[in-house]
Tab-separated table of N, CA and C and ligand atoms in Angstrom:
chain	number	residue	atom	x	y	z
A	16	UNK	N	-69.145	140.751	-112.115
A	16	UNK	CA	-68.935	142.209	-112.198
A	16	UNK	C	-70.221	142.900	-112.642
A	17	UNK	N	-70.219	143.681	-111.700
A	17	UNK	CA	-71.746	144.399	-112.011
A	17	UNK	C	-71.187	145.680	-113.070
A	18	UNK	N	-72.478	146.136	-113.606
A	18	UNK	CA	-72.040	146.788	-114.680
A	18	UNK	C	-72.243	148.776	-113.523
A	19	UNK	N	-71.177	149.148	-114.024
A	19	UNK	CA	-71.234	150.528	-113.435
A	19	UNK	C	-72.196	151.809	-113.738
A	20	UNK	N	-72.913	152.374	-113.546
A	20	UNK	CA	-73.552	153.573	-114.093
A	20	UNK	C	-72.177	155.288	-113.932
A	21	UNK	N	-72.112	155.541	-115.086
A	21	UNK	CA	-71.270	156.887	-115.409
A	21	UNK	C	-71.796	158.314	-114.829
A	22	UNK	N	-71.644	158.487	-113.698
A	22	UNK	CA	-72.767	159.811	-112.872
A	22	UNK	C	-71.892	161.255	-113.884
A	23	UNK	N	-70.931	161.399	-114.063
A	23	UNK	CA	-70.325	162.353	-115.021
A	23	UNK	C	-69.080	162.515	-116.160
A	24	UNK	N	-69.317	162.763	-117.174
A	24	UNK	CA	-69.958	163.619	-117.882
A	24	UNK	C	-71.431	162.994	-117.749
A	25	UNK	N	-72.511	163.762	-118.099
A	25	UNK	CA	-73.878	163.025	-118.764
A	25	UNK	C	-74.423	163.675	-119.513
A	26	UNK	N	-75.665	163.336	-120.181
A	26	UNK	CA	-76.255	163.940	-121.547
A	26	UNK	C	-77.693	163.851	-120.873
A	27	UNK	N	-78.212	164.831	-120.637
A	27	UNK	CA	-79.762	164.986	-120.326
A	27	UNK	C	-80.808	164.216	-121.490
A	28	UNK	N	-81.885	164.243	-121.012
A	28	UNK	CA	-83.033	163.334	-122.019
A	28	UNK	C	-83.212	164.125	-123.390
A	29	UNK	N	-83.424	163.653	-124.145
A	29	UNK	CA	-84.033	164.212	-125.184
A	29	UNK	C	-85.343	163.698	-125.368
A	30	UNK	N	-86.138	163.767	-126.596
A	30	UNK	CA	-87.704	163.241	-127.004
A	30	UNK	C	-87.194	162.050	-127.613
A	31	UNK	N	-85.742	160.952	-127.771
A	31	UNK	CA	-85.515	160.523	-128.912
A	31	UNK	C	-84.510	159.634	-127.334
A	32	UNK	N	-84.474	159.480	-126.506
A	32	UNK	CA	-83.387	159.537	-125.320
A	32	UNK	C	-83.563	159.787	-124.218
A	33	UNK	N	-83.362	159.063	-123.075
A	33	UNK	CA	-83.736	159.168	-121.990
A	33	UNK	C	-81.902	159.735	-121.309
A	34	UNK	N	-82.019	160.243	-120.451
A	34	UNK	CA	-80.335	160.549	-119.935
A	34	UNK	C	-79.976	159.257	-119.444
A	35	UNK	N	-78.663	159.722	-119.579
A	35	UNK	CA	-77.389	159.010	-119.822
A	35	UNK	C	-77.367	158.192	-118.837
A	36	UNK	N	-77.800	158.155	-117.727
A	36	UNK	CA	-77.553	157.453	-116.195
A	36	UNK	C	-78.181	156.615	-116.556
A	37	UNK	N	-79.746	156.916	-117.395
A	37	UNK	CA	-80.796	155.528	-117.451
A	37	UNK	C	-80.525	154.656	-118.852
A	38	UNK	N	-79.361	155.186	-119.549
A	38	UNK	CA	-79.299	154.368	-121.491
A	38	UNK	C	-78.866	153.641	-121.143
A	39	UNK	N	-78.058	153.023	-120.535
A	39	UNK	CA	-77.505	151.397	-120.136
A	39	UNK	C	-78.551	150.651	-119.677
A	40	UNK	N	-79.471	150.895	-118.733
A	40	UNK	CA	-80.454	150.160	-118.242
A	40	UNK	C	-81.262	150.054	-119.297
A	41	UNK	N	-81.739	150.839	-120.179
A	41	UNK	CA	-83.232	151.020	-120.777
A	41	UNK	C	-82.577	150.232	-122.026
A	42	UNK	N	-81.070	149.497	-122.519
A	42	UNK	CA	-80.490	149.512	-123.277
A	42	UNK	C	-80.212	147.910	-122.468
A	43	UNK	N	-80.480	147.592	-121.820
A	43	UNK	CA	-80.105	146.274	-121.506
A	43	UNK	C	-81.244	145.465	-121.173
A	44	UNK	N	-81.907	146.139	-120.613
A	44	UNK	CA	-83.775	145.483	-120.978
A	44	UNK	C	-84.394	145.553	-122.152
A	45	UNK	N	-83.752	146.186	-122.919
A	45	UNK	CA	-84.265	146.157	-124.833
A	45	UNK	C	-83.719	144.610	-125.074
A	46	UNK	N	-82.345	144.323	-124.722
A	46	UNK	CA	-81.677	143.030	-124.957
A	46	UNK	C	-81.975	142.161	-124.510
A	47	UNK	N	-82.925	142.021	-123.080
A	47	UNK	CA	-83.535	140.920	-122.617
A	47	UNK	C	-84.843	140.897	-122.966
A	48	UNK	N	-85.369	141.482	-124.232
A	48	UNK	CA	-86.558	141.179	-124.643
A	48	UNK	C	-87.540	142.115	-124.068
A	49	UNK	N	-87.759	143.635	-123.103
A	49	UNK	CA	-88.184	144.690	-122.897
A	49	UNK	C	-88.650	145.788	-124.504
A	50	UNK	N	-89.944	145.821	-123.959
A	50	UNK	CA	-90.104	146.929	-125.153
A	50	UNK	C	-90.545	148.281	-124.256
A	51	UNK	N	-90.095	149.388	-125.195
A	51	UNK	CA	-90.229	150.917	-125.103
A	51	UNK	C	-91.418	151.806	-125.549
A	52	UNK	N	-92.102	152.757	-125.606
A	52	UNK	CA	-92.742	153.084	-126.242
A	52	UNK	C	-92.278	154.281	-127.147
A	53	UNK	N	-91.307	154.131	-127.650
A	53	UNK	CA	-90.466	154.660	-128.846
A	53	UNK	C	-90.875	155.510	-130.059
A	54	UNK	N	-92.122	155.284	-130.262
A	54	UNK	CA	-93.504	155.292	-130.997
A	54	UNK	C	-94.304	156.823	-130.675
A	55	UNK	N	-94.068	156.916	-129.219
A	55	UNK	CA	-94.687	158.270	-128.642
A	55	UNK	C	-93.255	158.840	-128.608
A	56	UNK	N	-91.937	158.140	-127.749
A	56	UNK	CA	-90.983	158.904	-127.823
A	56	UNK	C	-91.096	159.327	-126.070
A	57	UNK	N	-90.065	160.140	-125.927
A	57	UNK	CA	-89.728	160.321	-124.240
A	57	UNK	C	-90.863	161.612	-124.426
A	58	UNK	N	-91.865	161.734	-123.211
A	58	UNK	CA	-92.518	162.440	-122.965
A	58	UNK	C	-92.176	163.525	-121.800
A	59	UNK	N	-91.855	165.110	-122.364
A	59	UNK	CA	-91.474	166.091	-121.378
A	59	UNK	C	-92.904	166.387	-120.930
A	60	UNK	N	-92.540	165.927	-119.729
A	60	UNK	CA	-93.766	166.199	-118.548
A	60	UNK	C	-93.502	167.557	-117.543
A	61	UNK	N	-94.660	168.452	-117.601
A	61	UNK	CA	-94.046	169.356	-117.071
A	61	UNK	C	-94.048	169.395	-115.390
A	62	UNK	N	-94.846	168.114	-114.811
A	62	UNK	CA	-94.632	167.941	-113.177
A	62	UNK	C	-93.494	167.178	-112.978
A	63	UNK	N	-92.956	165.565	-113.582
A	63	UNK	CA	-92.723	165.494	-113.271
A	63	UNK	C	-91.523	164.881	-114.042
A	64	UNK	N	-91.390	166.050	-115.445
A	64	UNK	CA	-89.828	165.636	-115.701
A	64	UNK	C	-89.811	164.921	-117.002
A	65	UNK	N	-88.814	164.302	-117.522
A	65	UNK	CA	-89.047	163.328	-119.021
A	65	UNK	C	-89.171	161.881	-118.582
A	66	UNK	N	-90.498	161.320	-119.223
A	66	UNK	CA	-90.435	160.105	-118.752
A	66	UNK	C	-90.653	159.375	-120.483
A	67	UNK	N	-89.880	157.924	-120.229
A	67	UNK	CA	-89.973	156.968	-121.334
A	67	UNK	C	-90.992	155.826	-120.646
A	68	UNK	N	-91.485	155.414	-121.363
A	68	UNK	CA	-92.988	154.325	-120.919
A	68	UNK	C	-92.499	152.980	-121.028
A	69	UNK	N	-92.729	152.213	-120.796
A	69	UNK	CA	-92.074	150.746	-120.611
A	69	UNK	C	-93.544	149.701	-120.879
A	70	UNK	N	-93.331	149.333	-122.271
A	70	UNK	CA	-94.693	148.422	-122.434
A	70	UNK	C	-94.821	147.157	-121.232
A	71	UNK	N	-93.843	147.038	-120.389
A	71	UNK	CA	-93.558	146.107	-119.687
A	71	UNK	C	-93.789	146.223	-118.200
A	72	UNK	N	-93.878	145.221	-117.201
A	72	UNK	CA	-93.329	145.435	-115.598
A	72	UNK	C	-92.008	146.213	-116.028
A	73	UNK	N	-91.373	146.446	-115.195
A	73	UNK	CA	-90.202	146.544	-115.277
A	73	UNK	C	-89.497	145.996	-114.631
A	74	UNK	N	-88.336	144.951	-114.596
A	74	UNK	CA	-87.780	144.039	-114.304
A	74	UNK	C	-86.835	144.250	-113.459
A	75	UNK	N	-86.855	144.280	-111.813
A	75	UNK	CA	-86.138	145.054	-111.165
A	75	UNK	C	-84.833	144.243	-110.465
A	76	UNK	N	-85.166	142.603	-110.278
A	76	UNK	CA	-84.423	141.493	-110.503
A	76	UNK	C	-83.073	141.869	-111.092
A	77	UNK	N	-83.667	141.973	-112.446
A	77	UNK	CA	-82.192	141.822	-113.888
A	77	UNK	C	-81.597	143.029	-113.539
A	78	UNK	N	-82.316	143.816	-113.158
A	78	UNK	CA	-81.503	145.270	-113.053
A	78	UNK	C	-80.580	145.184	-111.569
A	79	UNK	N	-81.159	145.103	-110.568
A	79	UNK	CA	-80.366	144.806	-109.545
A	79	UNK	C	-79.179	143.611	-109.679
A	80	UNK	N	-79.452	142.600	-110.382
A	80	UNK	CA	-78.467	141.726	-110.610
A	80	UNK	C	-77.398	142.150	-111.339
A	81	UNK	N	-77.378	142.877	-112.609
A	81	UNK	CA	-76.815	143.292	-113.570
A	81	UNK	C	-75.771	144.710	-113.161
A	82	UNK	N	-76.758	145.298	-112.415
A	82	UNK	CA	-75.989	146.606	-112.399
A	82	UNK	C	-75.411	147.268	-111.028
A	83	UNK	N	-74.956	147.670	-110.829
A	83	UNK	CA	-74.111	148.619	-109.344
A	83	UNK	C	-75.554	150.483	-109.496
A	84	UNK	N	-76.631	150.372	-108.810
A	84	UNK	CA	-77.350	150.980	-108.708
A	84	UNK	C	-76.761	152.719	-107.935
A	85	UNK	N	-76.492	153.551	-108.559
A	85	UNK	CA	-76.208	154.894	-107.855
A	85	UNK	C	-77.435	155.490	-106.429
A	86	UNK	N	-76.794	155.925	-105.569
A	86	UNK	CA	-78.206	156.516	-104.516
A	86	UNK	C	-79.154	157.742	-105.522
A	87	UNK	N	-78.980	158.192	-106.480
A	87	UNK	CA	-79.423	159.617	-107.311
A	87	UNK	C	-80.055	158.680	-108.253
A	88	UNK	N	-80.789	157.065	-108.589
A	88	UNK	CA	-81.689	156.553	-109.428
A	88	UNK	C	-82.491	155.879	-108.113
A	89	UNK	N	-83.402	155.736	-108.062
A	89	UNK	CA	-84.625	155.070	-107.524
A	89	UNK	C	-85.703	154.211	-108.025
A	90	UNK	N	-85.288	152.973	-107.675
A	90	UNK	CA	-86.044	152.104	-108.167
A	90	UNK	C	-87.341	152.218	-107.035
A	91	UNK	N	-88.604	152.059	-108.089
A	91	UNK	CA	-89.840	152.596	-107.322
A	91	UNK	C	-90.584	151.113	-107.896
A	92	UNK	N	-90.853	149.854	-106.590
A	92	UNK	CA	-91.331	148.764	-107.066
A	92	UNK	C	-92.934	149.050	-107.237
A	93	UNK	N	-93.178	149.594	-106.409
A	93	UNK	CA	-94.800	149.970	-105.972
A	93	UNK	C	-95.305	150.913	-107.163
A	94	UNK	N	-94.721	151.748	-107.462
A	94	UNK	CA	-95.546	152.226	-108.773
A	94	UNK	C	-94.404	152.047	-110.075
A	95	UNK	N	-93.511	150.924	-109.928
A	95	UNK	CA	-93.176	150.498	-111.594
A	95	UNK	C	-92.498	151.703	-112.311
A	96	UNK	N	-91.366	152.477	-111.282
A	96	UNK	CA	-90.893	153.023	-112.252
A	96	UNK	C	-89.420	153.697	-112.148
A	97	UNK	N	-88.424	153.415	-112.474
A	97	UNK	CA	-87.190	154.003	-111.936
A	97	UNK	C	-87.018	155.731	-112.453
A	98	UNK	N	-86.563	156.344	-111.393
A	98	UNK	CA	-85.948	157.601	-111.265
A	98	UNK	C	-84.939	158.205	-110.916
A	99	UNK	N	-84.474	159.487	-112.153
A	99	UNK	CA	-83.041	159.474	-111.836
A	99	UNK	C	-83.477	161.039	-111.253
A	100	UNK	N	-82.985	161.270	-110.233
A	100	UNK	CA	-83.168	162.489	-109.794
A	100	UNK	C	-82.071	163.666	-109.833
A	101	UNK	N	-81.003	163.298	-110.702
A	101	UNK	CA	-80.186	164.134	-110.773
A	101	UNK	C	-80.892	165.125	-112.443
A	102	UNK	N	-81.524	164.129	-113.289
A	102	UNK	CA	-81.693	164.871	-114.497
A	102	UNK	C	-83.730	164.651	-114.419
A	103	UNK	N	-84.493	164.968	-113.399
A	103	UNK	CA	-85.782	164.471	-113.130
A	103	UNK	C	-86.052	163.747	-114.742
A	104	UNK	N	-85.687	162.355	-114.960
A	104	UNK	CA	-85.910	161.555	-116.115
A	104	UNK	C	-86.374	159.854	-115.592
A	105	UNK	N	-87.747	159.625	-115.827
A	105	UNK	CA	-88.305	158.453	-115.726
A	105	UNK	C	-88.371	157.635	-116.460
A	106	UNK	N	-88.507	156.072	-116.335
A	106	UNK	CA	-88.540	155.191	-117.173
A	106	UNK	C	-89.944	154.621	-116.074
A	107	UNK	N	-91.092	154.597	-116.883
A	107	UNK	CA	-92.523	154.292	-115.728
A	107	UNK	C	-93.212	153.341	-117.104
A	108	UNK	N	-93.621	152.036	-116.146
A	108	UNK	CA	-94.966	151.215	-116.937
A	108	UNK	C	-95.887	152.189	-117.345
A	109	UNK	N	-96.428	151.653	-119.200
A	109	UNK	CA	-97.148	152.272	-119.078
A	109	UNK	C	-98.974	152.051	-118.752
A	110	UNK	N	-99.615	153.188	-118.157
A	110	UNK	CA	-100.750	152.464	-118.102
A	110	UNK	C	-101.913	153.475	-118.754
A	111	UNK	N	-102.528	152.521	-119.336
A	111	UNK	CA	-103.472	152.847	-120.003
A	111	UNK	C	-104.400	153.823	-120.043
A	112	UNK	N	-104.914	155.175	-120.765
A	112	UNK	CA	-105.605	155.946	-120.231
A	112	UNK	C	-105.019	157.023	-119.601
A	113	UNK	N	-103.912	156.899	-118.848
A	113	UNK	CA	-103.091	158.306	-118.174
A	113	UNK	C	-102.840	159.327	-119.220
A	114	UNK	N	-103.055	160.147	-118.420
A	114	UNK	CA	-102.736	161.430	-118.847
A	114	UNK	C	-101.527	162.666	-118.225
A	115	UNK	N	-100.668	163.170	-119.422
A	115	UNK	CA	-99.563	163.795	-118.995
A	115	UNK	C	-99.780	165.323	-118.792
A	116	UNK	N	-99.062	166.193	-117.989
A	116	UNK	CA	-99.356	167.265	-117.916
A	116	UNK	C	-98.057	167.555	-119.297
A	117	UNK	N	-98.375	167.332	-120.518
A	117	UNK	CA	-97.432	167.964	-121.796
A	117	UNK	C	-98.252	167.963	-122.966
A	118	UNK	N	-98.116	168.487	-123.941
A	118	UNK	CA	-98.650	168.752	-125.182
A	118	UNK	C	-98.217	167.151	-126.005
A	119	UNK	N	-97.764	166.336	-125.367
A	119	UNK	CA	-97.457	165.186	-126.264
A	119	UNK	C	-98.140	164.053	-125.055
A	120	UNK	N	-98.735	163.000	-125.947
A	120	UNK	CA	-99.308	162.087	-125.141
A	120	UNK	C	-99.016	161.129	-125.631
A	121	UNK	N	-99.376	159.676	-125.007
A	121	UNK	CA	-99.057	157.946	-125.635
A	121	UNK	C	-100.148	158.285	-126.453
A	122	UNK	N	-99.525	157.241	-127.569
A	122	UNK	CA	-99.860	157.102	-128.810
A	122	UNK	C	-100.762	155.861	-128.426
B	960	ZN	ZN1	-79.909	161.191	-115.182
C-alpha cells in the first residue's frame, strides 16, 4: 500500500514548513536518514515560490516506491527537485553558492 498524498484540506508553506502535499514526503526522507536545511528554514522566493533545500540527492526511488504521486507534484530528476504546483512550494538540492531572489538566504 502506497502511502496517499491529502490534495484537500491543505496548509500552505510557512518559513518553519513546507505545504501539506510535500510534509509526508519531506517527513519520510527525514526517517530514511535525509537531512533538511532547517537551519536557513523554507526560503520565500519571490520567482519561484517557497522552497526547502535538501542537503541531499533527493531520493526519487523511495519516494516513488513509498508513495501514490498526485499529477499537481513534479518530480524534477534533472534538476533535483520536487514541485507542488498547486501551492508553488519546492523541496530542491541544495547547491552551493546560489542565490535566491528573497531577503533570506542559505546559511
Ligand atoms: Zn502544495
Amino acid at each position: 500500500m502506497k502511502i496517499e498524498i491529502v490534495e484537500s484540506p491543505f496548509e500552505p508553506a510557512t518559513r518553519l514548513s513546507v505545504c501539506s502535499h510535500l510534509v509526508p514526503i519531506v517527513n519520510f526522507l527525514e526517517k530514511s536518514g535525509a537531512e533538511f536545511d532547517w537551519a536557513t528554514g523554507v526560503i520565500p522566493d519571490k520567482a519561484v515560490g517557497n522552497i526547502l533545500l535538501s542537503e541531499d540527492d533527493i531520493d526519487f526511488v523511495l519516494i516513488e516506491d513509498n508513495f501514490n504521486i498526485p499529477d499537481y507534484l513534479f518530480l524534477d530528476r534533472f534538476r533535483n527537485m520536487i514541485f507542488c504546483k498547486k501551492c508553488w512550494c519546492v523541496v530542491e538540492k541544495k547547491s552551493p553558492g546560489k542565490v535566491y531572489n528573497s531577503s533570506i538566504q542559505p546559511r
